[in-house]
Coordinates of C-alpha atoms in Angstrom, one line a residue:
X1 CA 0.0 0.0 0.0
X2 CA 1.2 3.4 -0.9
X3 CA 1.6 5.5 2.3
X4 CA 3.3 8.5 3.7
X5 CA 6.3 8.0 6.0
X6 CA 8.9 10.1 7.8
X7 CA 10.6 10.9 4.5
X8 CA 7.8 12.4 2.3
X9 CA 8.3 13.7 -1.2
X10 CA 5.9 16.5 -2.2
X11 CA 5.9 17.4 -5.8
X12 CA 6.2 21.2 -6.3
X13 CA 6.8 21.3 -10.1
X14 CA 7.4 18.8 -12.8
X15 CA 8.9 19.1 -16.3
X16 CA 8.8 15.8 -18.2
X17 CA 10.0 15.3 -21.8
X18 CA 11.4 12.7 -24.1
X19 CA 14.7 13.9 -25.5
X20 CA 14.0 12.6 -29.0
X21 CA 10.7 14.5 -29.1
X22 CA 12.0 17.9 -28.2
X23 CA 12.0 20.6 -30.7
X24 CA 15.3 22.6 -30.5
X25 CA 17.1 25.5 -32.2
X26 CA 20.6 24.6 -31.1
X27 CA 22.4 21.4 -30.1
X28 CA 26.2 21.8 -30.4
X29 CA 28.5 19.0 -29.2
X30 CA 32.1 20.1 -29.4
X31 CA 33.2 16.4 -29.4
X32 CA 31.3 15.8 -32.7
X33 CA 32.9 15.1 -36.0
X34 CA 31.0 18.2 -37.3
X35 CA 32.9 20.5 -35.0
X36 CA 36.2 18.7 -35.5
X37 CA 35.9 19.3 -39.3
X38 CA 34.9 22.9 -38.6
X39 CA 38.0 23.7 -36.5
X40 CA 40.3 21.8 -38.9
X41 CA 38.8 23.6 -41.9
X42 CA 39.6 26.9 -40.2
X43 CA 43.2 25.9 -40.1
X44 CA 43.6 24.4 -36.6
X45 CA 45.4 21.2 -35.8
X46 CA 43.5 18.6 -33.8
X47 CA 44.8 19.0 -30.2
X48 CA 44.4 15.3 -29.3
X49 CA 44.8 15.4 -25.5
X50 CA 46.3 18.9 -25.5
X51 CA 45.0 22.3 -26.4
X52 CA 45.1 24.5 -29.5
X53 CA 44.4 28.2 -29.2
X54 CA 41.4 29.8 -30.9
X55 CA 43.5 32.9 -31.4
X56 CA 42.7 36.5 -31.9
X57 CA 42.7 35.9 -35.6
X58 CA 39.4 34.0 -35.2
X59 CA 37.6 36.7 -33.2
X60 CA 35.6 37.7 -36.3
X61 CA 35.5 34.2 -37.8
X62 CA 32.0 32.7 -38.2
X63 CA 32.0 29.0 -37.3
X64 CA 29.3 26.7 -38.8
X65 CA 27.8 29.3 -41.1
X66 CA 24.2 28.8 -42.0
X67 CA 20.6 29.9 -41.2
X68 CA 19.6 29.5 -37.6
X69 CA 16.7 30.1 -35.2
X70 CA 14.1 30.9 -37.7
X71 CA 15.8 34.1 -38.7
X72 CA 16.7 34.7 -42.4
X73 CA 20.3 35.3 -43.4
X74 CA 23.6 33.7 -42.7
X75 CA 24.7 33.3 -39.1
X76 CA 27.1 31.2 -37.1
X77 CA 29.2 31.0 -33.9
X78 CA 31.9 33.3 -32.7
X79 CA 34.5 32.1 -30.2
X80 CA 37.0 34.5 -28.5
X81 CA 40.0 33.9 -26.2
X82 CA 39.4 30.2 -25.9
X83 CA 41.0 26.9 -26.8
X84 CA 40.0 23.8 -28.7
X85 CA 40.9 21.4 -26.0
X86 CA 41.3 17.7 -25.4
X87 CA 42.9 18.3 -22.0
X88 CA 41.1 17.3 -18.8
X89 CA 39.4 14.4 -20.7
X90 CA 40.1 11.7 -18.3
X91 CA 38.1 8.6 -17.1
X92 CA 35.2 8.6 -17.0
X93 CA 34.8 9.9 -20.6
X94 CA 31.0 9.6 -20.6
X95 CA 28.8 12.7 -20.1
X96 CA 25.8 12.6 -17.8
X97 CA 23.6 12.1 -20.9
X98 CA 25.7 9.1 -21.9
X99 CA 27.5 10.7 -24.9
X100 CA 31.2 10.2 -25.4
X101 CA 33.3 13.3 -24.6
X102 CA 36.6 13.9 -26.4
X103 CA 36.9 17.7 -26.8
X104 CA 35.7 20.9 -25.4
X105 CA 35.8 24.6 -26.0
X106 CA 38.0 25.7 -23.0
X107 CA 37.1 29.2 -22.0
X108 CA 40.0 31.0 -20.2
X109 CA 40.7 33.4 -17.5
X110 CA 43.1 35.2 -19.7
X111 CA 43.8 39.0 -19.7
X112 CA 40.8 39.5 -22.0
X113 CA 37.4 38.1 -21.6
X114 CA 36.4 34.7 -23.2
X115 CA 33.1 33.8 -24.7
X116 CA 31.1 31.7 -27.1
X117 CA 28.6 33.8 -29.0
X118 CA 25.5 31.9 -30.4
X119 CA 23.4 32.7 -33.4
X120 CA 20.3 34.8 -33.0
X121 CA 17.0 33.0 -32.4
X122 CA 13.5 34.2 -32.9
X123 CA 12.5 32.7 -29.5
X124 CA 14.1 30.6 -26.9
X125 CA 12.9 28.1 -24.3
X126 CA 15.3 26.3 -22.0
X127 CA 19.1 26.3 -22.4
X128 CA 21.3 23.4 -21.3
X129 CA 25.0 23.8 -20.8
X130 CA 27.3 20.8 -20.1
X131 CA 30.6 21.9 -18.5
X132 CA 33.6 20.9 -16.4
X133 CA 35.6 23.2 -14.2
X134 CA 39.3 23.1 -14.9
X135 CA 40.1 23.7 -11.3
X136 CA 40.1 20.5 -9.2
X137 CA 38.9 21.9 -5.9
X138 CA 37.5 25.4 -6.2
X139 CA 34.2 26.3 -7.8
X140 CA 34.1 28.8 -10.6
X141 CA 31.5 31.0 -12.3
X142 CA 30.4 31.5 -15.9
X143 CA 27.6 33.8 -17.1
X144 CA 24.8 33.7 -19.6
X145 CA 24.3 37.0 -21.4
X146 CA 22.0 38.4 -24.1
X147 CA 22.8 41.1 -26.6
X148 CA 21.4 44.5 -25.7
X149 CA 18.3 45.7 -27.7
X150 CA 20.5 48.4 -29.3
X151 CA 22.8 45.7 -30.7
X152 CA 25.8 47.0 -28.9
X153 CA 26.9 45.6 -25.6
X154 CA 25.7 42.6 -23.5
X155 CA 23.4 42.2 -20.6
X156 CA 23.6 39.6 -17.8
X157 CA 20.9 37.0 -17.6
X158 CA 22.2 34.7 -15.0
X159 CA 25.4 33.2 -13.5
X160 CA 26.2 29.6 -12.9
X161 CA 28.6 28.0 -10.4
X162 CA 30.6 25.0 -11.6
X163 CA 31.9 22.7 -8.8
X164 CA 35.5 21.7 -8.4
X165 CA 36.3 18.9 -10.9
X166 CA 37.1 16.5 -8.1
X167 CA 33.4 16.4 -7.1
X168 CA 32.5 14.9 -10.5
X169 CA 33.1 11.3 -9.7
X170 CA 30.5 9.6 -11.9
X171 CA 30.6 11.6 -15.1
X172 CA 33.0 14.0 -16.8
X173 CA 30.6 16.9 -16.9
X174 CA 27.8 18.6 -15.0
X175 CA 24.7 20.1 -16.4
X176 CA 23.4 23.7 -15.9
X177 CA 20.2 24.9 -17.3
X178 CA 18.0 28.1 -17.4
X179 CA 14.5 28.8 -18.5
X180 CA 14.7 31.7 -21.0
X181 CA 11.1 31.3 -22.1
X182 CA 11.0 34.3 -24.4
X183 CA 8.9 34.7 -27.6
X184 CA 11.1 37.7 -28.7
X185 CA 14.3 37.4 -30.8
X186 CA 17.3 36.9 -28.7
X187 CA 21.1 36.5 -29.2
X188 CA 23.0 34.8 -26.4
X189 CA 26.6 34.2 -25.4
X190 CA 28.3 32.2 -22.7
X191 CA 30.8 34.5 -21.0
X192 CA 33.8 34.0 -18.8
X193 CA 35.0 36.9 -16.7
X194 CA 38.7 37.3 -16.7
X195 CA 38.8 37.0 -12.9
X196 CA 37.3 33.5 -12.9
X197 CA 39.0 30.1 -13.6
X198 CA 39.1 28.2 -16.9
X199 CA 36.1 26.1 -17.7
X200 CA 35.4 23.5 -20.4
X201 CA 32.2 23.7 -22.4
X202 CA 31.2 20.4 -23.9
X203 CA 27.7 20.9 -25.2
X204 CA 25.1 23.6 -25.6
X205 CA 21.4 23.0 -26.3
X206 CA 18.5 25.4 -26.6
X207 CA 14.9 24.4 -27.0
X208 CA 12.3 26.3 -29.0
X209 CA 9.8 28.3 -26.9
X210 CA 6.1 27.8 -27.2
X211 CA 6.4 24.2 -28.3
X212 CA 4.8 21.5 -26.2
X213 CA 7.6 19.0 -25.8
X214 CA 5.8 17.0 -23.1
X215 CA 4.9 13.4 -23.8
X216 CA 2.2 12.1 -21.5
X217 CA 3.3 8.4 -21.5
X218 CA 6.3 7.1 -19.6
X219 CA 6.6 10.2 -17.4
X220 CA 6.4 10.7 -13.7
X221 CA 3.7 12.7 -11.9
X222 CA 2.6 13.2 -8.3
X223 CA 0.9 9.8 -8.0
X224 CA 4.0 8.0 -9.4
X225 CA 6.3 9.1 -6.6
X226 CA 6.0 7.9 -3.1
X227 CA 8.2 6.6 -0.3
X228 CA 8.4 3.8 2.2
X229 CA 11.1 4.4 4.9
X230 CA 14.1 5.6 3.0
X231 CA 13.1 4.1 -0.4
X232 CA 11.8 6.2 -3.3
X233 CA 9.4 4.4 -5.6
X234 CA 9.4 5.4 -9.2
X235 CA 6.3 4.0 -11.0
X236 CA 7.5 5.1 -14.6
X237 CA 11.2 4.4 -14.7
X238 CA 12.9 5.3 -17.9
X239 CA 15.3 2.6 -19.2
X240 CA 19.1 2.9 -18.3
X241 CA 18.4 5.8 -16.0
X242 CA 20.8 8.0 -14.0
X243 CA 19.5 9.8 -10.9
X244 CA 20.9 13.2 -9.8
X245 CA 19.9 15.1 -6.7
X246 CA 20.9 18.8 -6.3
X247 CA 20.3 21.4 -3.6
X248 CA 18.9 24.8 -4.6
X249 CA 22.3 26.3 -5.0
X250 CA 23.0 23.9 -7.8
X251 CA 25.4 21.7 -5.8
X252 CA 25.2 18.1 -6.7
X253 CA 24.3 16.0 -3.6
X254 CA 23.9 12.6 -5.2
X255 CA 24.4 10.8 -8.4
X256 CA 23.6 7.1 -9.0
X257 CA 22.3 4.7 -11.7
X258 CA 18.8 3.6 -11.2
X259 CA 18.3 -0.1 -12.2
X260 CA 14.8 -0.6 -10.8
X261 CA 11.8 1.2 -9.6
X262 CA 13.2 1.4 -6.1
X263 CA 15.9 3.8 -4.9
X264 CA 17.1 4.2 -1.4
X265 CA 18.3 7.7 -0.2
X266 CA 21.2 8.0 2.1
X267 CA 20.4 8.1 5.8
X268 CA 22.4 11.3 6.2
X269 CA 20.4 13.3 3.7
X270 CA 19.1 16.5 5.4
X271 CA 15.6 17.7 5.2
X272 CA 14.9 20.4 2.6
X273 CA 14.0 21.2 -1.0
X274 CA 16.0 19.4 -3.7
X275 CA 16.0 19.1 -7.5
X276 CA 15.6 15.5 -8.6
X277 CA 16.7 14.8 -12.2
X278 CA 16.5 11.4 -14.0
X279 CA 18.2 11.1 -17.4
X280 CA 18.2 8.2 -19.9
X281 CA 18.6 7.7 -23.6
X282 CA 14.8 7.6 -23.9
X283 CA 14.1 10.9 -22.1
X284 CA 14.3 12.8 -18.9
X285 CA 12.3 14.0 -15.9
X286 CA 13.1 16.9 -13.6
X287 CA 11.2 17.5 -10.3
X288 CA 11.6 19.9 -7.4
X289 CA 11.0 17.8 -4.3
X290 CA 10.8 18.4 -0.5
X291 CA 12.5 15.9 1.7
X292 CA 11.1 15.8 5.2

């Protein structure tokens, strides 16, 4: 019988989607053959497990030219004060979404600011940024910015804090996301202030806004989640799932594979509000939960 116990999980919000069904504007994986060809065609030598500078000569270079985001005309990506990097790619080489990681755009804390500028989009939903801090023990910051309405200058949207790399024990990267949810044209960039530490950007994805990406089958809702003692019951488990638990500051508390519909939380877990995320090749679910 489903019943409430000392550890009760109350659903506050739920976003459920199958990855394959999502409609997206941008999905750039810097380990992909496509980006390898792009860098090599621009005259760079594959760094292997080292780094190659994306030098000042490329500041005005447009990578991956084409039409993007429902906006007519040629666009692309601009990358400044960064490196095409195979460094810091150590075991495990799998990302939290299961993909193989070989390379990153390594944004630096050099004397001048470092950024990845994205094509303009006619709208934007949620952005996902997969990263790894180059510092082993100390957290670092990176920012999401949008171009000012005047077209000159950039405005801060939000900042993210990437944990020290030594905290990433189960996967090479960590995932940061933000709900942009704008139906107005927007041009974004990922920005590294020169006072912060180096950070590796592995993948960037942006969903379209105003598109219902939800799939009603094989998702979790309030009636699908209950507990018995220290055991979480998941009625609609996605195949080959990984479970992540974060506190509200974005610090990862727990990461574990989920091989069945039962998952036991650690006895030492404090009461409070957490973000529960489950990823698989079939889809994902994200829930804000209260642990009491």
